[in-house]
Amino acid sequence: MNILFYGYGSAASDWTKTLSRLLPQASIRIWEPGDASPADYLIVRNPPPAMLAARAGLKAVFNLGAGVDALLRLRAEHDCPALDQALVIRLEDAGMGVQMVDYVSHAVLHFQRRFHEYERQQRAAVWQPLPVTPKAAFPVGVMGAGVLGGEVAAGLCRLGFPVRIWSRTAKEIAGCTSFAGSEQLPAFAQDLKALVNLLPLTAATRGILNTTLFDRLADGAFLINVARGAHLVDDDLLAAIRRGKINAARLDVFNAEPLPAGHPFWQEPAVYLTPHTSAENDMTQSLEQIADRIQAIETGQPVTGVVNWQDEY
Ligand code: GLV
């Protein structure tokens, strides 16, 4: 069995060495430009088009991440028949769930307990206790109820927030109120105090964090985006902040990454940003998951996490 790996620059050999221990029977190599030798499986993170061009006979392409929008773009812009012929499989959790729950819980609590305002008060040497909206009156909406969105919604429920989830097709998560489809988006968003985005990036979700949606939220609501920068219309957020519709935002992802010097988010006091670090997949857990799936495919067993290009995730 031949496995071709691409990603993580100089750390790629750490990944391939770990994978060799999990799949001792496999021949594993790191892709170099010009390598068109046969492979059964690709394991990739943001692969160059040349790696996929004219490649046939693949059984599966494993994406080293939850979001497959980079592969979707590759498929749209380049001739990559392999992406239609082979199974394309995303990581599920792989260590990211707990980090995402921590990141979003911290952000929601930070805003609900008004720590962002205490930071400002401290800089101005102001001693002024501020009233807090109780959790029961602080509904949080989670967009995207897949593996990570589901874990985040359940985590926020455990913290005692009323949680609504919104997804393309109806999902059930214990303790959460479920909304689905574009027709239920306004009811989902109505009067939310905090909106959390964990959607996959597709044609239908690009730019979904926009003025129309913000106008449904409670006045002075909070936005947390941990999915993709292209979900957000940056100018709509800045305008919503200026008119007080949105009090503050916690952003981990951006339309252009790294966020370009001079982008207004750098200087906007109501924007709290991190450099796409909300959740990093764990190497061992990712490779164990991939190795298990390779064994399953080799023995004709079903696997989860398979991308459906019709749905774009
Ligand atoms: C990270 O952004 C991922 O898609 O896993």
mmCIF file of C-alpha atoms and ligand atoms in Angstrom:
data_model
loop_
_atom_site.group_PDB
_atom_site.id
_atom_site.type_symbol
_atom_site.label_atom_id
_atom_site.label_comp_id
_atom_site.label_asym_id
_atom_site.label_seq_id
_atom_site.Cartn_x
_atom_site.Cartn_y
_atom_site.Cartn_z
ATOM 1 C CA MET A 1 0.000 0.000 0.000
ATOM 2 C CA ASN A 2 1.420 3.382 -1.048
ATOM 3 C CA ILE A 3 0.643 6.504 0.949
ATOM 4 C CA LEU A 4 1.619 9.983 -0.188
ATOM 5 C CA PHE A 5 1.776 12.779 2.397
ATOM 6 C CA TYR A 6 1.765 16.558 1.992
ATOM 7 C CA GLY A 7 1.676 19.237 4.680
ATOM 8 C CA TYR A 8 3.322 20.718 7.780
ATOM 9 C CA GLY A 9 6.546 21.752 5.976
ATOM 10 C CA SER A 10 9.650 20.613 7.820
ATOM 11 C CA ALA A 11 7.539 18.735 10.393
ATOM 12 C CA ALA A 12 6.130 16.394 7.705
ATOM 13 C CA SER A 13 8.588 13.642 8.634
ATOM 14 C CA ASP A 14 7.267 13.587 12.237
ATOM 15 C CA TRP A 15 3.871 12.775 10.760
ATOM 16 C CA THR A 16 5.099 10.117 8.357
ATOM 17 C CA LYS A 17 7.232 8.435 11.067
ATOM 18 C CA THR A 18 4.210 8.243 13.381
ATOM 19 C CA LEU A 19 2.063 6.886 10.561
ATOM 20 C CA SER A 20 4.698 4.219 9.772
ATOM 21 C CA ARG A 21 4.395 2.963 13.331
ATOM 22 C CA LEU A 22 0.599 2.713 12.946
ATOM 23 C CA LEU A 23 0.708 1.138 9.471
ATOM 24 C CA PRO A 24 4.002 -0.805 9.345
ATOM 25 C CA GLN A 25 2.937 -2.599 6.143
ATOM 26 C CA ALA A 26 2.536 0.687 4.204
ATOM 27 C CA SER A 27 5.107 2.428 2.074
ATOM 28 C CA ILE A 28 4.818 6.097 3.007
ATOM 29 C CA ARG A 29 6.512 9.017 1.249
ATOM 30 C CA ILE A 30 6.354 12.806 1.409
ATOM 31 C CA TRP A 31 5.220 14.313 -1.893
ATOM 32 C CA GLU A 32 7.826 16.324 -3.826
ATOM 33 C CA PRO A 33 7.124 18.263 -7.041
ATOM 34 C CA GLY A 34 7.308 15.863 -9.989
ATOM 35 C CA ASP A 35 6.246 12.788 -8.000
ATOM 36 C CA ALA A 36 3.597 11.134 -10.195
ATOM 37 C CA SER A 37 4.285 7.587 -8.995
ATOM 38 C CA PRO A 38 1.214 5.597 -8.002
ATOM 39 C CA ALA A 39 -0.403 5.998 -4.602
ATOM 40 C CA ASP A 40 -3.391 4.381 -2.936
ATOM 41 C CA TYR A 41 -3.982 7.090 -0.365
ATOM 42 C CA LEU A 42 -3.177 10.792 -0.080
ATOM 43 C CA ILE A 43 -2.970 12.549 3.283
ATOM 44 C CA VAL A 44 -2.944 16.292 2.725
ATOM 45 C CA ARG A 45 -3.153 19.735 4.227
ATOM 46 C CA ASN A 46 -3.626 22.482 1.592
ATOM 47 C CA PRO A 47 -2.012 20.443 -1.207
ATOM 48 C CA PRO A 48 -0.716 22.125 -4.380
ATOM 49 C CA PRO A 49 -2.783 21.396 -7.532
ATOM 50 C CA ALA A 50 0.171 19.524 -9.080
ATOM 51 C CA MET A 51 -0.070 16.834 -6.410
ATOM 52 C CA LEU A 52 -3.599 15.929 -7.482
ATOM 53 C CA ALA A 53 -3.443 16.632 -11.200
ATOM 54 C CA ALA A 54 -3.521 13.541 -13.400
ATOM 55 C CA ARG A 55 -3.627 11.202 -10.434
ATOM 56 C CA ALA A 56 -5.753 8.099 -10.861
ATOM 57 C CA GLY A 57 -6.375 4.912 -8.922
ATOM 58 C CA LEU A 58 -6.603 6.541 -5.506
ATOM 59 C CA LYS A 59 -8.762 4.902 -2.870
ATOM 60 C CA ALA A 60 -9.063 7.926 -0.588
ATOM 61 C CA VAL A 61 -7.804 11.434 0.057
ATOM 62 C CA PHE A 62 -7.577 12.327 3.747
ATOM 63 C CA ASN A 63 -7.852 16.019 4.588
ATOM 64 C CA LEU A 64 -5.795 17.004 7.647
ATOM 65 C CA GLY A 65 -8.492 19.290 9.005
ATOM 66 C CA ALA A 66 -12.207 19.501 9.577
ATOM 67 C CA GLY A 67 -12.935 22.076 6.859
ATOM 68 C CA VAL A 68 -12.485 20.900 3.270
ATOM 69 C CA ASP A 69 -12.959 24.298 1.582
ATOM 70 C CA ALA A 70 -9.340 24.285 0.299
ATOM 71 C CA LEU A 71 -10.013 20.994 -1.545
ATOM 72 C CA LEU A 72 -13.335 22.345 -2.771
ATOM 73 C CA ARG A 73 -11.503 25.329 -4.269
ATOM 74 C CA LEU A 74 -8.896 23.057 -5.841
ATOM 75 C CA ARG A 75 -11.659 20.952 -7.385
ATOM 76 C CA ALA A 76 -13.407 24.042 -8.768
ATOM 77 C CA GLU A 77 -10.314 25.746 -10.154
ATOM 78 C CA HIS A 78 -8.114 22.868 -11.371
ATOM 79 C CA ASP A 79 -8.466 19.591 -13.156
ATOM 80 C CA CYS A 80 -8.359 17.126 -10.252
ATOM 81 C CA PRO A 81 -10.400 14.059 -11.268
ATOM 82 C CA ALA A 82 -8.976 12.195 -8.282
ATOM 83 C CA LEU A 83 -11.170 14.279 -5.984
ATOM 84 C CA ASP A 84 -14.267 12.880 -7.694
ATOM 85 C CA GLN A 85 -13.018 9.329 -8.107
ATOM 86 C CA ALA A 86 -11.677 8.696 -4.604
ATOM 87 C CA LEU A 87 -13.335 9.013 -1.216
ATOM 88 C CA VAL A 88 -12.450 12.393 0.283
ATOM 89 C CA ILE A 89 -12.455 12.208 4.056
ATOM 90 C CA ARG A 90 -12.212 14.991 6.642
ATOM 91 C CA LEU A 91 -10.907 14.707 10.196
ATOM 92 C CA GLU A 92 -13.578 14.336 12.853
ATOM 93 C CA ASP A 93 -12.624 15.916 16.162
ATOM 94 C CA ALA A 94 -9.064 14.491 16.252
ATOM 95 C CA GLY A 95 -8.342 16.516 19.382
ATOM 96 C CA MET A 96 -10.017 19.678 18.102
ATOM 97 C CA GLY A 97 -13.348 19.278 19.922
ATOM 98 C CA VAL A 98 -12.114 19.927 23.439
ATOM 99 C CA GLN A 99 -10.059 22.937 22.306
ATOM 100 C CA MET A 100 -13.002 24.390 20.419
ATOM 101 C CA VAL A 101 -15.269 23.946 23.450
ATOM 102 C CA ASP A 102 -12.665 25.697 25.636
ATOM 103 C CA TYR A 103 -12.140 28.539 23.155
ATOM 104 C CA VAL A 104 -15.830 29.280 22.605
ATOM 105 C CA SER A 105 -16.783 28.819 26.279
ATOM 106 C CA HIS A 106 -14.064 31.267 27.252
ATOM 107 C CA ALA A 107 -15.242 33.784 24.651
ATOM 108 C CA VAL A 108 -18.908 33.554 25.649
ATOM 109 C CA LEU A 109 -18.144 33.810 29.379
ATOM 110 C CA HIS A 110 -15.683 36.652 28.737
ATOM 111 C CA PHE A 111 -18.431 38.697 27.105
ATOM 112 C CA GLN A 112 -21.320 37.610 29.367
ATOM 113 C CA ARG A 113 -19.292 38.493 32.500
ATOM 114 C CA ARG A 114 -18.150 41.732 30.800
ATOM 115 C CA PHE A 115 -14.418 41.070 31.234
ATOM 116 C CA HIS A 116 -13.822 43.057 28.042
ATOM 117 C CA GLU A 117 -15.285 46.100 29.776
ATOM 118 C CA TYR A 118 -13.288 45.506 32.960
ATOM 119 C CA GLU A 119 -10.127 45.473 30.812
ATOM 120 C CA ARG A 120 -11.009 48.954 29.585
ATOM 121 C CA GLN A 121 -11.931 50.094 33.089
ATOM 122 C CA GLN A 122 -8.610 48.839 34.452
ATOM 123 C CA ARG A 123 -6.670 50.813 31.838
ATOM 124 C CA ALA A 124 -8.608 53.927 32.936
ATOM 125 C CA ALA A 125 -8.201 53.041 36.665
ATOM 126 C CA VAL A 126 -11.990 52.836 37.072
ATOM 127 C CA TRP A 127 -13.416 50.735 39.939
ATOM 128 C CA GLN A 128 -16.988 50.111 38.857
ATOM 129 C CA PRO A 129 -18.875 46.820 39.279
ATOM 130 C CA LEU A 130 -21.113 46.195 36.259
ATOM 131 C CA PRO A 131 -24.456 44.354 36.288
ATOM 132 C CA VAL A 132 -24.377 40.940 34.621
ATOM 133 C CA THR A 133 -27.097 39.425 32.430
ATOM 134 C CA PRO A 134 -27.780 36.023 34.016
ATOM 135 C CA LYS A 135 -26.972 33.033 31.856
ATOM 136 C CA ALA A 136 -30.670 32.118 31.664
ATOM 137 C CA ALA A 137 -31.309 35.431 29.875
ATOM 138 C CA PHE A 138 -28.239 35.097 27.620
ATOM 139 C CA PRO A 139 -29.257 32.833 24.729
ATOM 140 C CA VAL A 140 -26.377 31.615 22.584
ATOM 141 C CA GLY A 141 -26.817 30.419 19.003
ATOM 142 C CA VAL A 142 -24.427 27.948 17.404
ATOM 143 C CA MET A 143 -24.405 27.819 13.609
ATOM 144 C CA GLY A 144 -23.229 24.438 12.365
ATOM 145 C CA ALA A 145 -24.099 21.320 14.328
ATOM 146 C CA GLY A 146 -21.549 18.890 12.900
ATOM 147 C CA VAL A 147 -18.901 17.192 15.030
ATOM 148 C CA LEU A 148 -17.298 20.392 16.386
ATOM 149 C CA GLY A 149 -20.480 22.509 16.442
ATOM 150 C CA GLY A 150 -22.290 19.747 18.295
ATOM 151 C CA GLU A 151 -19.569 19.518 20.941
ATOM 152 C CA VAL A 152 -19.538 23.309 21.381
ATOM 153 C CA ALA A 153 -23.334 23.494 21.697
ATOM 154 C CA ALA A 154 -23.344 20.685 24.282
ATOM 155 C CA GLY A 155 -20.533 22.416 26.203
ATOM 156 C CA LEU A 156 -22.431 25.730 26.317
ATOM 157 C CA CYS A 157 -25.522 23.841 27.525
ATOM 158 C CA ARG A 158 -23.465 22.306 30.325
ATOM 159 C CA LEU A 159 -22.385 25.812 31.340
ATOM 160 C CA GLY A 160 -26.057 26.727 31.772
ATOM 161 C CA PHE A 161 -26.713 28.896 28.707
ATOM 162 C CA PRO A 162 -29.910 28.466 26.715
ATOM 163 C CA VAL A 163 -28.502 27.154 23.420
ATOM 164 C CA ARG A 164 -30.009 27.155 19.939
ATOM 165 C CA ILE A 165 -28.398 25.313 17.047
ATOM 166 C CA TRP A 166 -28.858 25.995 13.358
ATOM 167 C CA SER A 167 -27.808 23.674 10.556
ATOM 168 C CA ARG A 168 -28.665 22.851 6.958
ATOM 169 C CA THR A 169 -30.653 19.778 7.955
ATOM 170 C CA ALA A 170 -32.249 19.377 11.390
ATOM 171 C CA LYS A 171 -29.965 17.924 14.088
ATOM 172 C CA GLU A 172 -30.719 16.941 17.659
ATOM 173 C CA ILE A 173 -28.433 17.839 20.529
ATOM 174 C CA ALA A 174 -29.717 17.177 24.047
ATOM 175 C CA GLY A 175 -30.797 20.376 25.776
ATOM 176 C CA CYS A 176 -30.522 22.579 22.645
ATOM 177 C CA THR A 177 -33.336 24.016 20.535
ATOM 178 C CA SER A 178 -32.834 23.017 16.922
ATOM 179 C CA PHE A 179 -33.451 25.133 13.804
ATOM 180 C CA ALA A 180 -32.723 24.144 10.220
ATOM 181 C CA GLY A 181 -32.658 25.589 6.748
ATOM 182 C CA SER A 182 -32.708 29.162 5.501
ATOM 183 C CA GLU A 183 -36.378 29.621 6.352
ATOM 184 C CA GLN A 184 -35.665 29.054 10.065
ATOM 185 C CA LEU A 185 -32.541 31.216 10.194
ATOM 186 C CA PRO A 186 -34.397 34.409 11.266
ATOM 187 C CA ALA A 187 -36.195 32.601 14.129
ATOM 188 C CA PHE A 188 -32.905 30.997 15.205
ATOM 189 C CA ALA A 189 -31.133 34.367 15.337
ATOM 190 C CA GLN A 190 -33.959 36.374 16.915
ATOM 191 C CA ASP A 191 -32.702 38.205 20.033
ATOM 192 C CA LEU A 192 -29.612 36.010 20.522
ATOM 193 C CA LYS A 193 -27.064 37.572 22.878
ATOM 194 C CA ALA A 194 -24.196 35.653 21.306
ATOM 195 C CA LEU A 195 -23.783 34.076 17.893
ATOM 196 C CA VAL A 196 -21.121 31.404 17.359
ATOM 197 C CA ASN A 197 -20.171 30.262 13.848
ATOM 198 C CA LEU A 198 -18.894 26.740 13.183
ATOM 199 C CA LEU A 199 -20.399 26.195 9.731
ATOM 200 C CA PRO A 200 -18.567 24.613 6.828
ATOM 201 C CA LEU A 201 -17.714 27.150 4.118
ATOM 202 C CA THR A 202 -19.928 26.492 1.088
ATOM 203 C CA ALA A 203 -21.583 28.607 -1.606
ATOM 204 C CA ALA A 204 -24.654 28.760 0.660
ATOM 205 C CA THR A 205 -22.793 29.870 3.800
ATOM 206 C CA ARG A 206 -20.266 32.317 2.297
ATOM 207 C CA GLY A 207 -21.053 35.791 3.674
ATOM 208 C CA ILE A 208 -23.798 34.465 5.966
ATOM 209 C CA LEU A 209 -22.541 36.623 8.858
ATOM 210 C CA ASN A 210 -23.931 39.845 7.447
ATOM 211 C CA THR A 211 -26.132 42.845 8.263
ATOM 212 C CA THR A 212 -29.408 40.959 7.685
ATOM 213 C CA LEU A 213 -28.425 38.315 10.239
ATOM 214 C CA PHE A 214 -26.923 40.815 12.692
ATOM 215 C CA ASP A 215 -30.167 42.818 12.644
ATOM 216 C CA ARG A 216 -32.008 39.805 14.082
ATOM 217 C CA LEU A 217 -29.721 39.565 17.123
ATOM 218 C CA ALA A 218 -30.329 41.345 20.430
ATOM 219 C CA ASP A 219 -28.948 44.889 20.495
ATOM 220 C CA GLY A 220 -25.358 44.780 21.742
ATOM 221 C CA ALA A 221 -24.928 41.086 20.883
ATOM 222 C CA PHE A 222 -21.581 39.307 20.561
ATOM 223 C CA LEU A 223 -20.143 37.443 17.568
ATOM 224 C CA ILE A 224 -17.674 34.560 17.738
ATOM 225 C CA ASN A 225 -16.320 33.241 14.434
ATOM 226 C CA VAL A 226 -14.179 30.109 14.573
ATOM 227 C CA ALA A 227 -15.067 28.620 11.177
ATOM 228 C CA ARG A 228 -13.811 30.514 8.123
ATOM 229 C CA GLY A 229 -13.181 34.205 7.482
ATOM 230 C CA ALA A 230 -15.261 34.137 4.298
ATOM 231 C CA HIS A 231 -18.401 33.478 6.342
ATOM 232 C CA LEU A 232 -18.145 37.072 7.554
ATOM 233 C CA VAL A 233 -18.747 40.275 5.642
ATOM 234 C CA ASP A 234 -16.061 42.337 7.378
ATOM 235 C CA ASP A 235 -17.611 45.728 6.563
ATOM 236 C CA ASP A 236 -21.008 44.590 7.885
ATOM 237 C CA LEU A 237 -19.403 43.689 11.210
ATOM 238 C CA LEU A 238 -17.593 47.023 11.459
ATOM 239 C CA ALA A 239 -20.845 48.881 10.655
ATOM 240 C CA ALA A 240 -22.783 46.786 13.214
ATOM 241 C CA ILE A 241 -20.172 47.600 15.866
ATOM 242 C CA ARG A 242 -20.347 51.310 15.026
ATOM 243 C CA ARG A 243 -24.113 51.432 15.431
ATOM 244 C CA GLY A 244 -24.052 49.354 18.643
ATOM 245 C CA LYS A 245 -25.870 46.363 17.159
ATOM 246 C CA ILE A 246 -22.821 44.245 17.922
ATOM 247 C CA ASN A 247 -21.017 45.020 21.153
ATOM 248 C CA ALA A 248 -17.866 43.017 20.424
ATOM 249 C CA ALA A 249 -16.546 40.128 18.365
ATOM 250 C CA ARG A 250 -14.058 37.337 18.967
ATOM 251 C CA LEU A 251 -12.554 36.300 15.631
ATOM 252 C CA ASP A 252 -10.110 33.465 14.941
ATOM 253 C CA VAL A 253 -10.441 33.300 11.144
ATOM 254 C CA PHE A 254 -10.220 35.948 8.430
ATOM 255 C CA ASN A 255 -10.944 36.531 4.769
ATOM 256 C CA ALA A 256 -7.187 36.841 4.238
ATOM 257 C CA GLU A 257 -4.760 35.052 6.557
ATOM 258 C CA PRO A 258 -2.499 36.288 7.973
ATOM 259 C CA LEU A 259 -4.779 39.292 8.531
ATOM 260 C CA PRO A 260 -3.157 41.976 6.347
ATOM 261 C CA ALA A 261 -1.392 44.905 8.026
ATOM 262 C CA GLY A 262 -3.725 47.865 7.864
ATOM 263 C CA HIS A 263 -6.936 45.809 8.079
ATOM 264 C CA PRO A 264 -9.357 47.766 10.314
ATOM 265 C CA PHE A 265 -9.824 44.735 12.635
ATOM 266 C CA TRP A 266 -6.279 45.261 13.985
ATOM 267 C CA GLN A 267 -7.225 48.654 15.405
ATOM 268 C CA GLU A 268 -10.888 48.015 16.278
ATOM 269 C CA PRO A 269 -11.176 47.923 20.099
ATOM 270 C CA ALA A 270 -14.362 45.820 19.899
ATOM 271 C CA VAL A 271 -12.619 43.067 17.904
ATOM 272 C CA TYR A 272 -10.621 40.465 19.823
ATOM 273 C CA LEU A 273 -8.569 38.361 17.462
ATOM 274 C CA THR A 274 -6.432 35.236 17.497
ATOM 275 C CA PRO A 275 -4.395 33.911 14.537
ATOM 276 C CA HIS A 276 -6.451 30.829 13.495
ATOM 277 C CA THR A 277 -5.560 28.910 16.645
ATOM 278 C CA SER A 278 -8.942 28.029 18.140
ATOM 279 C CA ALA A 279 -8.310 24.304 17.655
ATOM 280 C CA GLU A 280 -5.364 22.430 16.197
ATOM 281 C CA ASN A 281 -5.675 18.777 15.272
ATOM 282 C CA ASP A 282 -3.568 16.460 17.400
ATOM 283 C CA MET A 283 -1.009 14.562 15.304
ATOM 284 C CA THR A 284 -1.378 11.178 16.996
ATOM 285 C CA GLN A 285 -5.176 11.294 17.185
ATOM 286 C CA SER A 286 -5.386 12.433 13.540
ATOM 287 C CA LEU A 287 -3.124 9.658 12.294
ATOM 288 C CA GLU A 288 -4.809 7.001 14.436
ATOM 289 C CA GLN A 289 -8.117 8.057 12.922
ATOM 290 C CA ILE A 290 -6.679 7.940 9.402
ATOM 291 C CA ALA A 291 -4.969 4.566 9.982
ATOM 292 C CA ASP A 292 -8.237 3.104 11.321
ATOM 293 C CA ARG A 293 -10.061 4.365 8.258
ATOM 294 C CA ILE A 294 -7.459 2.936 5.891
ATOM 295 C CA GLN A 295 -7.830 -0.452 7.605
ATOM 296 C CA ALA A 296 -11.621 -0.143 7.270
ATOM 297 C CA ILE A 297 -11.434 0.720 3.560
ATOM 298 C CA GLU A 298 -8.976 -2.131 2.944
ATOM 299 C CA THR A 299 -11.414 -4.584 4.547
ATOM 300 C CA GLY A 300 -14.536 -3.165 2.908
ATOM 301 C CA GLN A 301 -15.945 -1.547 6.057
ATOM 302 C CA PRO A 302 -17.807 1.791 6.003
ATOM 303 C CA VAL A 303 -16.061 4.966 7.225
ATOM 304 C CA THR A 304 -17.441 8.258 8.543
ATOM 305 C CA GLY A 305 -16.323 11.776 7.617
ATOM 306 C CA VAL A 306 -16.734 11.230 3.874
ATOM 307 C CA VAL A 307 -17.175 14.500 1.970
ATOM 308 C CA ASN A 308 -20.239 14.843 -0.231
ATOM 309 C CA TRP A 309 -19.357 17.308 -3.010
ATOM 310 C CA GLN A 310 -23.048 18.008 -3.598
ATOM 311 C CA ASP A 311 -23.268 19.522 -0.108
ATOM 312 C CA GLU A 312 -19.727 20.929 -0.349
ATOM 313 C CA TYR A 313 -18.617 19.471 2.994
HETATM 314 C C1 GLV B 1 -9.078 24.099 10.657
HETATM 315 O O1 GLV B 1 -9.326 25.209 10.308
HETATM 316 C C2 GLV B 1 -9.739 22.897 10.180
HETATM 317 O O2 GLV B 1 -10.484 22.951 9.186
HETATM 318 O O3 GLV B 1 -9.522 21.833 10.783
#
